[in-house]
XYZ file of C-alpha atoms in Angstrom:
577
model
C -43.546 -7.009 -3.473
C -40.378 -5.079 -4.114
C -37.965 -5.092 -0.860
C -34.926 -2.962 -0.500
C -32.595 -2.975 2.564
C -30.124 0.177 2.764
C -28.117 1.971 4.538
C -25.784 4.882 4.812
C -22.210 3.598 5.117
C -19.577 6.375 6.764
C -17.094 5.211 4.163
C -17.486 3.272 0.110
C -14.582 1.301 1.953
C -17.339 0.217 4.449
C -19.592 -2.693 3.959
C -23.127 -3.133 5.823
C -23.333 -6.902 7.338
C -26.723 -5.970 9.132
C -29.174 -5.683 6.227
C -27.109 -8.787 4.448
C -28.425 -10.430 7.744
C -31.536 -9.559 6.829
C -31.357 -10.486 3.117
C -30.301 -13.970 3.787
C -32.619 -14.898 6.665
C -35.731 -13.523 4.556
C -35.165 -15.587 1.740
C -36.480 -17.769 -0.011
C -39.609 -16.553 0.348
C -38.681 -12.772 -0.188
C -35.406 -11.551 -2.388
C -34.584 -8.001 -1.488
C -31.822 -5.806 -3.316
C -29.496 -4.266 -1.540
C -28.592 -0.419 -2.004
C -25.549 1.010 0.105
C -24.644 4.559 -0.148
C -22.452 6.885 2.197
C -23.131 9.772 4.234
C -21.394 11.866 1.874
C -23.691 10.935 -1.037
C -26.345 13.883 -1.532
C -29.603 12.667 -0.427
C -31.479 13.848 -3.439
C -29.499 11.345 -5.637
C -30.154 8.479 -2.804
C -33.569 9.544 -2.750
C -33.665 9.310 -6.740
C -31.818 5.931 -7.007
C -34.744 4.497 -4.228
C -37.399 6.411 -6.242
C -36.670 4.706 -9.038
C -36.465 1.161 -8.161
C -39.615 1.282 -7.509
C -39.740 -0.194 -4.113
C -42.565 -1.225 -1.628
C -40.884 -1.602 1.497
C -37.280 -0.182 2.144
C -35.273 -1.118 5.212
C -32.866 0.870 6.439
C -29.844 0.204 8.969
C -29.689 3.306 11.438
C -26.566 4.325 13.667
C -24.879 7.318 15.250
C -23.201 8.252 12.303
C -25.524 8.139 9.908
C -29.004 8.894 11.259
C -29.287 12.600 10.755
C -28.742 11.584 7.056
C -31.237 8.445 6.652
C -33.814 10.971 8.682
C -33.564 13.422 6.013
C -33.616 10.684 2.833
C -36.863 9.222 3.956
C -38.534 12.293 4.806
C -37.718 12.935 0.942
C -38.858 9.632 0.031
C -42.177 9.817 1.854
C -43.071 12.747 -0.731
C -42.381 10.788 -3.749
C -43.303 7.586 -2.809
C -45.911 8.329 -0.211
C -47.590 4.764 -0.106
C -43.501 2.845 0.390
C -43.319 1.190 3.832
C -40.454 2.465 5.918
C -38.773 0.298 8.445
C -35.905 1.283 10.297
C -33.883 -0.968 13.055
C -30.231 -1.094 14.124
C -29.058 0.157 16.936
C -29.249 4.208 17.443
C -33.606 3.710 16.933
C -33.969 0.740 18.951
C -34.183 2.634 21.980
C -36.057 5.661 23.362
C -38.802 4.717 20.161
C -41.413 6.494 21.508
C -39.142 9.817 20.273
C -38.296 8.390 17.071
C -41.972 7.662 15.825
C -43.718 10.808 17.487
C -41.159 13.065 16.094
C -40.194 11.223 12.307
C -43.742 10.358 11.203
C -42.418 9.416 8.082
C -41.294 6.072 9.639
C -43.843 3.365 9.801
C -42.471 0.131 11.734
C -38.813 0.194 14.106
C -37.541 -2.938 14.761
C -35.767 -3.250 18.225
C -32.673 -5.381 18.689
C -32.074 -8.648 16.557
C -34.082 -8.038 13.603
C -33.604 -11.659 11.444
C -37.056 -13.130 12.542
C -38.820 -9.666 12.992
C -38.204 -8.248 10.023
C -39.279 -11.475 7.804
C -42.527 -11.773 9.855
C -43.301 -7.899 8.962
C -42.924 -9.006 5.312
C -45.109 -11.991 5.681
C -47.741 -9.423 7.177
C -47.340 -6.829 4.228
C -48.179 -9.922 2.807
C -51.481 -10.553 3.991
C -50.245 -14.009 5.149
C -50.266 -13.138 8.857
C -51.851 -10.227 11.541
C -49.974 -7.538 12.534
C -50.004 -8.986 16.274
C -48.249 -11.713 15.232
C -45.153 -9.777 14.258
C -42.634 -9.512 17.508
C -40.090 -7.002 18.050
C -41.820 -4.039 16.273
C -43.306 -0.611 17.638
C -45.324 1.890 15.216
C -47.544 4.571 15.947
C -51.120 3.674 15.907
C -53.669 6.182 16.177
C -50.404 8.125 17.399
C -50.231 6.384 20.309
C -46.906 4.404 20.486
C -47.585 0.447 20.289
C -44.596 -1.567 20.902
C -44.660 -5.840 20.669
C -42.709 -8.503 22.724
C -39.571 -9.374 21.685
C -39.085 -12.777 20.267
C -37.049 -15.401 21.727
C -33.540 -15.031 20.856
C -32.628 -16.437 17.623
C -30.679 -19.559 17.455
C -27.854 -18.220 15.942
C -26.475 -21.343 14.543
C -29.484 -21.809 12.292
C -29.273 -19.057 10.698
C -28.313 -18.766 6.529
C -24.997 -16.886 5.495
C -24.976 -13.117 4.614
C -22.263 -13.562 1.964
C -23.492 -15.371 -0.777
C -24.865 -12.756 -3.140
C -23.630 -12.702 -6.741
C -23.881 -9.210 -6.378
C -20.922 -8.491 -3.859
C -18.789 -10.704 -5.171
C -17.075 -7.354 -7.520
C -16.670 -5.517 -4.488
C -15.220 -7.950 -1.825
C -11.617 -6.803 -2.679
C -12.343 -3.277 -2.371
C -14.365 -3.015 0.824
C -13.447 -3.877 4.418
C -16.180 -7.268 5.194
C -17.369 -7.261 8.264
C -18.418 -10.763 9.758
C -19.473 -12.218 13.430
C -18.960 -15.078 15.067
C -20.872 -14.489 18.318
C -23.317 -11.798 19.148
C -23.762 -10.154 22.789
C -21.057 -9.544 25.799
C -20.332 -10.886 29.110
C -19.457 -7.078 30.418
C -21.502 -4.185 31.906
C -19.334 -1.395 30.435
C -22.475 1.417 31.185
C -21.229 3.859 27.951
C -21.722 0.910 25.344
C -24.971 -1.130 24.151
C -23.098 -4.125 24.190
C -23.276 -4.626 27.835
C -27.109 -4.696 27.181
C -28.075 -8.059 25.623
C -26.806 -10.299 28.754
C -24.946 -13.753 27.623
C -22.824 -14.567 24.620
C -24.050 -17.026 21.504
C -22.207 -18.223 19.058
C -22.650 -18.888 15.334
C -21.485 -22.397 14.406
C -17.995 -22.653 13.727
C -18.087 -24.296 10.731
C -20.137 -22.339 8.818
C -17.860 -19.650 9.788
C -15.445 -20.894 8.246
C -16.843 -22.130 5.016
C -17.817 -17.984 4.698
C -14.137 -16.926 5.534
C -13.261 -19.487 3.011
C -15.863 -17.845 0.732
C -14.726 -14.428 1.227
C -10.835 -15.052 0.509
C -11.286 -17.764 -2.445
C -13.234 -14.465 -4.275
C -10.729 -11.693 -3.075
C -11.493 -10.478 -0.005
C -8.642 -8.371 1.536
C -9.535 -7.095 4.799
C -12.334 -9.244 6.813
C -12.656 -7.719 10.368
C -14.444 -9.865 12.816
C -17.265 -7.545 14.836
C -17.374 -9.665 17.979
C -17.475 -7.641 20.984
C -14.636 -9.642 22.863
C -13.726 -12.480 20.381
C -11.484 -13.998 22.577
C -13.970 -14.398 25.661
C -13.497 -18.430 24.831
C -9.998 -19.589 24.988
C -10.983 -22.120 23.051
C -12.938 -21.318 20.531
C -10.630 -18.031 20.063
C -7.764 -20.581 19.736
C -9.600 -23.086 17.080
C -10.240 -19.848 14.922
C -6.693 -18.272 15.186
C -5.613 -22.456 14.183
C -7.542 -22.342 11.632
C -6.861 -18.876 10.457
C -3.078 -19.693 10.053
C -3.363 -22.647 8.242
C -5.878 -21.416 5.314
C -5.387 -17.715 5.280
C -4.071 -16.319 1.396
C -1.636 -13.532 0.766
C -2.451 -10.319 1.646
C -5.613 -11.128 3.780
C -5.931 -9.519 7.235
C -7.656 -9.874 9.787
C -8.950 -7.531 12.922
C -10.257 -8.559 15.727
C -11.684 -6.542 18.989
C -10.012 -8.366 22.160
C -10.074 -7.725 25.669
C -6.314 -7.874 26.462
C -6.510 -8.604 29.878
C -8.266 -11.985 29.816
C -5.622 -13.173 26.854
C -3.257 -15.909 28.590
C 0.286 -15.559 27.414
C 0.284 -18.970 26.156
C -2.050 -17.843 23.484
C 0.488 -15.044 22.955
C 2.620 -16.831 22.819
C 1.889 -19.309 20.055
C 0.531 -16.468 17.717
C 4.314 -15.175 18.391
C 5.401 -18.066 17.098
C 3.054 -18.971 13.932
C 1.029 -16.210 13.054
C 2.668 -14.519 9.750
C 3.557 -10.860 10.353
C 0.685 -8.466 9.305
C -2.029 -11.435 9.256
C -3.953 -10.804 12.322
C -4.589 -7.265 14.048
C -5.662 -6.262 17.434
C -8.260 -3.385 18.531
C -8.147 -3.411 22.126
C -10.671 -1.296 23.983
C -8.418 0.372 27.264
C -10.584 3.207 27.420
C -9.362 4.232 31.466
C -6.807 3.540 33.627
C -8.533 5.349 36.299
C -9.713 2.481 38.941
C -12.834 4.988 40.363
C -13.957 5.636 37.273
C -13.858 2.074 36.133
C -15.679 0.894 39.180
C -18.013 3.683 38.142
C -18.985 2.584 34.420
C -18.914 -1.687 35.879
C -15.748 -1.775 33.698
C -13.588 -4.484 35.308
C -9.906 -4.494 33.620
C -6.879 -5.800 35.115
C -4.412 -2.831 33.482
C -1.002 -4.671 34.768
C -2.033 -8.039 32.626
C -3.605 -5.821 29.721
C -0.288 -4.024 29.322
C 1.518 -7.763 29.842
C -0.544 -8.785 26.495
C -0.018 -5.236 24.374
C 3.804 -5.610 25.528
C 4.166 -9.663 25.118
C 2.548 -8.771 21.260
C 4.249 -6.073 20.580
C 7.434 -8.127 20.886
C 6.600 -10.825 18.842
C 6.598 -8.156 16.131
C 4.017 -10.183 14.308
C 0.564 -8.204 14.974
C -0.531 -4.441 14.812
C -2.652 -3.170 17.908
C -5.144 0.021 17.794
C -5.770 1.074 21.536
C -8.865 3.059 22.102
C -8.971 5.876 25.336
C -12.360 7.598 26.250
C -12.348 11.202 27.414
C -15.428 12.493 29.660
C -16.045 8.934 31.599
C -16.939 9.221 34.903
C -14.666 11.220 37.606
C -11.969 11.743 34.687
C -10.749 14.701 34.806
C -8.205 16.262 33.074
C -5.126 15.028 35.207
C -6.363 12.351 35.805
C -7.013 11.918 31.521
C -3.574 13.070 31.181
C -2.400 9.901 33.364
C -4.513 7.663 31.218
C -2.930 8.840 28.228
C 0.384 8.525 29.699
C -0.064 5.050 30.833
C -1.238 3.489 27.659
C 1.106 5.525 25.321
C 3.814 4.119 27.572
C 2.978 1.235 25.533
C 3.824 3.065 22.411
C 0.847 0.786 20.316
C 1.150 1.011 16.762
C -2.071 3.391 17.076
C -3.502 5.505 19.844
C -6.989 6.319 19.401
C -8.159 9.359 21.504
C -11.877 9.448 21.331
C -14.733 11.345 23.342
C -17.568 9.978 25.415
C -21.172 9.759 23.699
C -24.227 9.386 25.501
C -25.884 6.712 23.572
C -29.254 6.083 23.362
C -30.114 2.938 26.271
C -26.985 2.977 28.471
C -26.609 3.053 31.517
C -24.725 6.108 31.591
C -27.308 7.985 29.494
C -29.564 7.206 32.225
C -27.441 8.807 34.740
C -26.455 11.478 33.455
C -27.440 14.344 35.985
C -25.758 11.899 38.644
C -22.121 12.867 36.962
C -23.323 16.583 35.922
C -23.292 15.754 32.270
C -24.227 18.307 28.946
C -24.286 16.764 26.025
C -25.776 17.492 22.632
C -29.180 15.517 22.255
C -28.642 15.099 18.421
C -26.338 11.889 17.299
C -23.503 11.694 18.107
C -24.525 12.655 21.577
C -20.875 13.927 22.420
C -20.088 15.389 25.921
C -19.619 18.790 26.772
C -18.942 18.824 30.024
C -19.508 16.919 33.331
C -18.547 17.211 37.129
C -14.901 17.271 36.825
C -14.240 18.380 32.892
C -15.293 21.580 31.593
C -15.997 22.165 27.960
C -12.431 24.151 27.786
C -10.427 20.654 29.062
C -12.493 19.203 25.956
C -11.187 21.508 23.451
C -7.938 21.077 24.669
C -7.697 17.461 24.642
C -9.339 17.583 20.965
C -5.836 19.634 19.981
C -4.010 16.699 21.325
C -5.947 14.740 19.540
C -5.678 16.340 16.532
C -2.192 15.786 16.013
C -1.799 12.467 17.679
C -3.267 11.346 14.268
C -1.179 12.976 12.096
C 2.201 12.330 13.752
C 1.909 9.010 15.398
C -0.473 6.582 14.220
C 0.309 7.886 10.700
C 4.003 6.925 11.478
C 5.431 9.423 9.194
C 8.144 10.306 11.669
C 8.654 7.472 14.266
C 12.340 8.175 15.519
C 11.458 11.971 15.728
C 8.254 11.764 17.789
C 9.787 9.008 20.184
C 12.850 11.605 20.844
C 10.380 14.349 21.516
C 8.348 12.051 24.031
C 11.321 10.786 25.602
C 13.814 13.338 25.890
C 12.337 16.595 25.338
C 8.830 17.083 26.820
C 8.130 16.203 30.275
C 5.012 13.406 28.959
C 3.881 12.160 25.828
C 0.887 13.678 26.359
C 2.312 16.916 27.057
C 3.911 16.920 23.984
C 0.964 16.006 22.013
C -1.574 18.682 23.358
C 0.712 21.730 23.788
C 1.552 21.123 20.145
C -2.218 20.606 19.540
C -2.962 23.613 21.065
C -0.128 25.286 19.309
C -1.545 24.275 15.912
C -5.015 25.147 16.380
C -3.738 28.976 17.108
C -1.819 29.093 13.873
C -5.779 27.986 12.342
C -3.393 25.199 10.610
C -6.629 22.840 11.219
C -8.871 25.304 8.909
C -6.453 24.592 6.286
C -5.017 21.348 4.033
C -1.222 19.978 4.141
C 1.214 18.258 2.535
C 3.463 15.638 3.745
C 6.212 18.280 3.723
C 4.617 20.945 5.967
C 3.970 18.431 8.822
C 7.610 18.699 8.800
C 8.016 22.517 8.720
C 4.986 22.815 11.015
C 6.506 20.597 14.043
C 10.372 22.461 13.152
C 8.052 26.074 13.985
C 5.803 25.063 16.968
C 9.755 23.587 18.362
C 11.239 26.718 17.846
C 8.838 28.324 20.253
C 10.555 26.019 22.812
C 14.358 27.349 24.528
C 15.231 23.751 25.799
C 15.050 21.774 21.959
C 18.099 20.660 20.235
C 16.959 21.649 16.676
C 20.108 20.506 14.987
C 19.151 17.039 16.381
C 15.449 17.148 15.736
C 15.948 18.365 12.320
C 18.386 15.314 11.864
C 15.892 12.785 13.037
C 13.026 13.869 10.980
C 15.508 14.060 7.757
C 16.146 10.188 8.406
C 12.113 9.641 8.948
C 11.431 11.233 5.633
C 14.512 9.945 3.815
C 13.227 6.351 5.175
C 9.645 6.150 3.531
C 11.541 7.082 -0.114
C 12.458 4.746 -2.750
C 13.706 7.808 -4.921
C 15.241 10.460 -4.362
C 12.622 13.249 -3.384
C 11.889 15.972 -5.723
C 11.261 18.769 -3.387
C 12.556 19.157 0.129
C 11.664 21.241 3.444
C 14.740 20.813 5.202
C 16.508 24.468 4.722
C 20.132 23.390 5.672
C 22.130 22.246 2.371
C 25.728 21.406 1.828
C 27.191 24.229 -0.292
C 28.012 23.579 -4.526
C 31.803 23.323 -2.918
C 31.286 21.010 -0.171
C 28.917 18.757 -2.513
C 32.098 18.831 -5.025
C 34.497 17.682 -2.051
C 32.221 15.187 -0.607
C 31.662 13.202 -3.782
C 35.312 13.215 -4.427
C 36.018 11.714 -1.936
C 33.465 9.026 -2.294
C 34.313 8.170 -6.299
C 38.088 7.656 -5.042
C 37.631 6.032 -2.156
C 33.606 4.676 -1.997
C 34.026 3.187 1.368
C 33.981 6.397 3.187
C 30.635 5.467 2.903
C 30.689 2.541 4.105
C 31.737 -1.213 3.428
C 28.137 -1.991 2.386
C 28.425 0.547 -0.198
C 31.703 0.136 -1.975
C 30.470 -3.964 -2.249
C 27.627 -2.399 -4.217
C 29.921 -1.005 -7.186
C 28.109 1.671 -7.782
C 28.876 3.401 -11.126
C 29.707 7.392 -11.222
C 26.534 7.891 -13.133
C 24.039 6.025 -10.627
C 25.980 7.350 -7.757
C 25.412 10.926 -8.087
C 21.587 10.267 -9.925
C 20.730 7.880 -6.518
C 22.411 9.751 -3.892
C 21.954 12.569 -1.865
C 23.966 14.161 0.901
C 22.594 16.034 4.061
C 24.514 17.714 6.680
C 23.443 15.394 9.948
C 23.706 15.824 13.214
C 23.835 11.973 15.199
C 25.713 8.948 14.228
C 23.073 6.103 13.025
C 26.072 3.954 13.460
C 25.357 4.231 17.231
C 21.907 5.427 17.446
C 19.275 3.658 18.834
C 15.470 4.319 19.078
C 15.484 7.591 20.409
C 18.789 8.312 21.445
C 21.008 9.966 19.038
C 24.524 10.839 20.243
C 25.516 14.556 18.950
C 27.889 14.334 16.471
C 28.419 16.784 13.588
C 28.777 15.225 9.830
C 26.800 14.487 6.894
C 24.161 11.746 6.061
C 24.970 9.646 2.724
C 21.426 8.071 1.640
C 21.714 5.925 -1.619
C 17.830 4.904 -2.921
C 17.076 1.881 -4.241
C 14.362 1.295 -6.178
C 11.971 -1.796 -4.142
C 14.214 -1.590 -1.492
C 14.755 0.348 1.634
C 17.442 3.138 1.285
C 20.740 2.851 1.929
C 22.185 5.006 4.882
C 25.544 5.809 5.878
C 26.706 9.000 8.785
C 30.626 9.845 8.023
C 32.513 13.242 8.913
């Protein structure tokens, strides 16, 4: 019997640690081959890679964003191989399966939930070792009417075999993001995610863990993000890992892990502060609200004064990276009150800000009341709001400009010191700034249209000269020194469209060959020769002294900006008159 397990990854950087799962816990007595492919991938050429492995069973691993695709490959693969067996599981078809099989005849067995012990009983019974009856945690039409079995008794998680030993990965593990858990369910209700579904947390056995972390680093592995819901639910346990994680980690690995910030004691903090290496670990932390009512609302309980004591207490130790998450469309959100969220958590200022929209998903809670809150949505993954009580469709559209933009100018951090003065200085809120530049951009169509680095520059210097209360000369100065900062050598091309003069340059470099500590003290210790001085250098007219500039706060004062590039190392800077 030929077995293959696939799925549609969103990304090739993405690796799929459910059917792996399933690999390792079916074996020995059935080998399957694994065959990942992206949503981008047309499905006639997945459809003719399947077709011609010949297979008689193929499993694939269904979610949000890749269902419409995997619906559309195995209608395809029905034709060609009409006899195949087609078993889908994962979460986006374990619920509501009475719509999946009356609508997608094509599909002959879901699995619901875990699928380790399911899935390798439905093999046995393709078998003809065993009866159908005797397979749990399946439904399939049956003289189309819907039959669904028991589910089995959760798996003992600590028994199970390791998803990461296949010869076949091992070229890949460098290239792809692995995904690996150390616990499965969640000890929160949160009513717009599945997690808060399976009730109780189990845990993998710790040392096995680690013999596959071990595994995955010793043959390359570069980014290994852990996929527990809240990995730091046990102080303990979260505390033997980070140990452990510190003293046998390699260069270059990192690590991500999804934490609920307000539960993290600052004595944990505090020691990764002290012995985590920088850029090792990094934190996705899921704030979502910062609305109380519509917290209570969605049985989200979050402390927000101790989750922003463990984003700030991190951020200062300067050692780990934190994504935040926000959720637009929850529950008696509207748009003020969104616009306070945002404010609150960018306050922050977390290395990245992720601005995302609500989805109805399939078996939660909120789903299920939907008419309660006044909810349209689109009934096709992935089930994104429209609209509710308190935000209209337009509010939507408006905070998708924000969003827009918060990508491309703050968590790509191309222009740090610029954004932070805009936030703090010139725009009444963050978020202010963020959507009525969104909203800005979207009228100029600049989203139907690609950029380069450069125009984000001149795009943000036009949208500011729509503004009377902007002091361009010191903007423009800011986002020189954000540029000039991410260069090793000196740029070919520039936007900027204020240049010193062929006289002034003369003067100015004059003065520096007779006397090169007009440029500073730094500088003339470097003994720079006339050749690699004026092939290294460049000279700006500049509007703040870095001298006394902080984060944010330039002081007006009129001169030029002396940046000397050195190849592997930051660049040099120096502001003189």
């Amino acid at each position: 019997m030929k077995i293959v397990l696939s799925t549609l990854n969103a990304k090739y950087i993405h690796t799929n640690l459910a059917i792996r799962c399933l690999k390792a816990s079916a074996q020995p007595e059935f080998d399957s081959v694994l065959a990942e492919y992206t949503i981008k991938d047309p499905a006639f050429n997945i459809v003719s890679d399947l077709f011609q492995m010949k297979p008689d069973v193929i499993g694939f691993s269904c979610y949000i964003w890749n269902i419409r695709e995997t619906i559309e490959v195995i209608q395809m693969l029905k034709t060609v191989l009409p006899d195949v067996k087609i078993v889908l599981g994962g979460p986006e078809v374990s619920y509501d399966v009475h719509d999946w099989l009356k609508k997608n005849k094509e599909i002959d067995f879901i699995i619901m939930g875990e699928g380790e012990l399911s899935f390798k009983k439905l093999l046995h019974y393709f078998n003809d070792e065993i009866s159908l009856e005797e397979v749990p945690g399946i439904c399939y039409l049956q003289d189309n009417k819907v039959r669904i079995h028991a589910q089995p008794a959760k798996i003992d998680l600590r028994e199970l075999a390791s998803p990461f030993r296949f010869d076949d990965d091992l070229p890949h593990l460098g290239k792809r993001i692995q995904y690996i858990e150390t616990s499965r369910g969640c000890p929160f209700s949160c009513q717009f995610c599945l997690s808060s579904i399976e009730v109780g947390v189990r845990y993998f056995n710790r040392e096995k863990i680690k013999e596959d972390i071990r595994y995955l680093m010793d043959n390359g592995a570069r980014t290994i993000k852990f996929v527990d819901r809240t990995f730091n639910i046990s102080r303990s346990y979260a505390m033997e890992m980070f140990q452990f994680l510190i003293d046998e980690h390699k260069p270059n690995v990192v690590f991500q892990f999804e934490i609920t910030a307000d539960i993290m004691r600052p004595e944990v903090i505090q020691f990764l502060n002290d012995n985590a290496p920088r850029g090792l670990f990094r934190f996705e932390i899921g704030v979502q609200s910062t609305n109380d009512l519509t917290n209570d609302l969605v049985k989200r309980r979050q402390n927000f004064e101790k989750l922003t004591r463990t984003v700030t207490m991190v951020k200062d130790g300067g050692k780990i990276d934190q994504h935040l998450d926000l959720i637009a469309g929850l529950p008696e959100e509207d748009y003020a009150s969104f616009r306070k969220t945002f404010n609150d958590v960018f306050e922050m200022r977390p290395e990245e800000l992720q601005l995302g929209f609500l989805k109805l998903l399939r078996g939660t809670g909120l789903r299920m009341e939907a008419k309660k809150f006044g909810y349209t949505y689109v009934d096709i993954a992935p089930y994104e709001i429209f609209s509710n009580n308190v935000l209209t469709f337009d509010d939507i559209v408006r905070i998708k400009h924000a969003e827009d933009v918060l990508e491309k100018y703050w968590n790509a951090h191309r222009m740090d010191n610029t954004i932070e003065y805009l936030v703090a200085h010139v725009f009444e809120t963050p978020f202010d700034f963020f959507q009525n530049f969104g909203t800005y951009w979207e009228t100029k169509g600049w989203s139907r249209i690609g950029h380069q680095l450069e125009d984000l520059f001149n795009r943000l210097i036009e949208f500011l000269k729509t503004l009377d209360h902007v002091d361009l000369d010191i903007v423009i100065s800011l986002m020189k020194y954000d540029y000039l900062l991410a260069q090793q050598f000196q740029p070919r091309k520039s936007w900027w469209q204020d240049r010193l003069t062929e006289e002034e340059m003369k003067a100015v470099y004059a003065r520096i060959k007779e006397n090169p500590a007009v440029v500073g003290t730094d500088f003339a210790d470097m003994m720079v020769n006339e050749r690699d001085l004026f092939k290294h250098s460049l000279i700006l007219p500049f509007h703040f002294d870095l001298a006394t500039y902080t984060l944010g706060q330039p002081t007006k004062k009129t001169g030029y900006l002396f940046t000397y590039f050195r190849n592997g190392q930051a660049p040099y800077f120096y502001t003189f008159n």
